CSV table of C-alpha atoms in Angstrom, one decimal:
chain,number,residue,atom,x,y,z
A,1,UNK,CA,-179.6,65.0,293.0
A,2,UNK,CA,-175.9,65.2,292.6
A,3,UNK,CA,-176.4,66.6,289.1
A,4,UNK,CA,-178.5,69.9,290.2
A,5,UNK,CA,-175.6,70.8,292.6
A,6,UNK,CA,-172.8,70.4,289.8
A,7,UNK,CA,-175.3,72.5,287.2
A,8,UNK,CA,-175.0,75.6,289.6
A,9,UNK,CA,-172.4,77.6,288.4
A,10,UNK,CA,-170.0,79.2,290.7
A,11,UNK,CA,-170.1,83.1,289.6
A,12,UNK,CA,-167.1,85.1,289.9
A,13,UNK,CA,-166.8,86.3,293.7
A,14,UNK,CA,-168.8,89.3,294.6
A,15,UNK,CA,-166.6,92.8,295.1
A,16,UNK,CA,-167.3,91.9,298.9
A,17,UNK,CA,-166.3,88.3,299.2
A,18,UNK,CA,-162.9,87.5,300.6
A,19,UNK,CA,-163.7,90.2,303.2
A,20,UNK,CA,-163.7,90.0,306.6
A,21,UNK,CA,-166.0,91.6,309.4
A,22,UNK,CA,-166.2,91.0,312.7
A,23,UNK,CA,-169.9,90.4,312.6
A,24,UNK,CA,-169.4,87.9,310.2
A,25,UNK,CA,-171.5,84.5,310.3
A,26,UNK,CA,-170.6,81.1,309.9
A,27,UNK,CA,-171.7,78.8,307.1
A,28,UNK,CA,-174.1,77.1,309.2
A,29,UNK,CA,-175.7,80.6,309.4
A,30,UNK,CA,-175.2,81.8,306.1
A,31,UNK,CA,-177.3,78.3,305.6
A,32,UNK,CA,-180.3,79.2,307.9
A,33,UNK,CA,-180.4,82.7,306.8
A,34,UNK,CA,-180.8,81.2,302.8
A,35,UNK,CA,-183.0,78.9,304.1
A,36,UNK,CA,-185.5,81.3,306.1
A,37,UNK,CA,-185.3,83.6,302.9
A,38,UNK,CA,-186.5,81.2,300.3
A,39,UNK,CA,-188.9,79.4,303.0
A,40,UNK,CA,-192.4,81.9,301.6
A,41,UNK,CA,-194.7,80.3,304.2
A,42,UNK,CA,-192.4,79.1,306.8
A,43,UNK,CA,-193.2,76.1,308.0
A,44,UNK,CA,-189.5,74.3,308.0
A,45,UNK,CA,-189.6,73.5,304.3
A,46,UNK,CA,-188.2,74.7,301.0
A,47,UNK,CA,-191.1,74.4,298.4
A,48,UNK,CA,-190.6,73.8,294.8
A,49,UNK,CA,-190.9,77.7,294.6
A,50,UNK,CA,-189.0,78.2,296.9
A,51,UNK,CA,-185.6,76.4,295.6
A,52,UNK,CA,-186.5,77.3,292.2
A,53,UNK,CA,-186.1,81.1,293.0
A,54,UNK,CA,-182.6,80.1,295.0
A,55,UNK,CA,-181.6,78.4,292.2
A,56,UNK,CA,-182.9,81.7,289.7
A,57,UNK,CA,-181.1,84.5,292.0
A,58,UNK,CA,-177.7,82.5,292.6
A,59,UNK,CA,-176.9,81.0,289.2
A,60,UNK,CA,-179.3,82.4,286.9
A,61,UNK,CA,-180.8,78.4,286.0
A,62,UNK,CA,-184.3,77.3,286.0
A,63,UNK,CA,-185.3,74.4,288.0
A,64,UNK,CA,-187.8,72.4,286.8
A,65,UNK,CA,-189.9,70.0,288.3
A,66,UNK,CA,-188.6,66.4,287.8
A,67,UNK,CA,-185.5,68.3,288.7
A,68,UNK,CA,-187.3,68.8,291.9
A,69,UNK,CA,-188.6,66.0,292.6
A,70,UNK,CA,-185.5,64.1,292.1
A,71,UNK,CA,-184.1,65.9,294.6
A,72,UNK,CA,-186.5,65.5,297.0
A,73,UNK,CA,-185.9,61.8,296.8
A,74,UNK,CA,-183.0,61.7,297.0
A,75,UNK,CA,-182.8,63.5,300.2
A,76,UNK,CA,-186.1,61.6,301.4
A,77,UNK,CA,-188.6,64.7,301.6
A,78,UNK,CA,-191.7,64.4,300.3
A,79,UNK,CA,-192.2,66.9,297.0
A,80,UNK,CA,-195.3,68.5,298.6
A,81,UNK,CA,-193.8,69.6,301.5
A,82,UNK,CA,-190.4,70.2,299.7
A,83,UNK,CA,-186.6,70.4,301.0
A,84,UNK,CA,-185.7,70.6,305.0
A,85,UNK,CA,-182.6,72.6,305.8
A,86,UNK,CA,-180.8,69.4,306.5
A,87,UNK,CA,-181.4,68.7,302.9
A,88,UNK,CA,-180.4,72.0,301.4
A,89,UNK,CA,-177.2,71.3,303.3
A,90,UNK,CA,-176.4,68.3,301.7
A,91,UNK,CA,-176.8,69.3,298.2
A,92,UNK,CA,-173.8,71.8,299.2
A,93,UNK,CA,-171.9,69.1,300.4
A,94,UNK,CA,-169.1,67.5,298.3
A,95,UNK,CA,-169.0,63.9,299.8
A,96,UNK,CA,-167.1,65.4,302.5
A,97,UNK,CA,-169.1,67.2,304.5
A,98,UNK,CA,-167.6,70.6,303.2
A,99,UNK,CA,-169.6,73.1,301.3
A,100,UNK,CA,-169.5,72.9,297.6
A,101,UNK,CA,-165.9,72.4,297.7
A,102,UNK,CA,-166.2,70.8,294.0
A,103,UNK,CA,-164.9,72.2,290.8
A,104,UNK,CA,-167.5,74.2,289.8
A,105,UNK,CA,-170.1,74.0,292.3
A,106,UNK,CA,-171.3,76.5,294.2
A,107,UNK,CA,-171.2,77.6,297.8
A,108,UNK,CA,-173.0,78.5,301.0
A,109,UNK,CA,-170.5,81.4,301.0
A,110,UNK,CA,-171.2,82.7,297.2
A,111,UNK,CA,-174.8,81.9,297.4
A,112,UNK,CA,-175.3,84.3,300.4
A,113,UNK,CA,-173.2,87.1,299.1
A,114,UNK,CA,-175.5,86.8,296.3
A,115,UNK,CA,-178.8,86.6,298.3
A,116,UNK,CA,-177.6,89.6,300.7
A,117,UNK,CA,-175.1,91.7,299.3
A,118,UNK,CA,-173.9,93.6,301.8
């Protein structure tokens, strides 16, 4: 659901974003690594748990359950398996395929400085 995306607040950057390493990783595994860390039994699917703790630790809002299920719709998951990582994906995406570009959305990059500060 577009909405939930929009309701994530992008913080102000973390002291270490805008950093670079030579170890760094790409969005597409910044992505897996959120994924795998919010995926408690891991069996390929974010539960309703799950996202609602991602949503807890990276903009502070509670995700409730029609919230949930919404999303799962609208992605076509079922809500008792929950979100695949394709899915997570596109509730980053803008319409363009970029992640979170939009005004005031948040990002693979924020979220995962968030998840794993350094």
């Amino acid at each position: 659901m577009a909405s939930w995306t929009r309701n994530r607040k992008k913080a102000a950057p973390s002291p270490t974003s805008g950093t670079t390493s030579t170890c760094s990783k790409s969005p597409d595994e910044k992505l897996g690594a959120i994924f795998q860390h919010f995926d408690d039994n891991h069996d390929g699917y974010l539960s309703y748990q799950g996202l609602r703790r991602l949503q807890l630790q990276t903009s502070g809002d509670d995700l409730d359950g029609p919230t949930f299920c919404a999303l799962c719709e609208e992605f076509k998951c079922q809500p008792q398996r929950g979100l695949t990582l394709a899915a997570l994906r596109a509730t980053y995406a803008d319409g363009d395929g970029t992640d979170g570009g939009g005004e005031g959305s948040a990002s693979i990059e924020d979220d995962y400085d968030k998840i794993f500060p350094n």
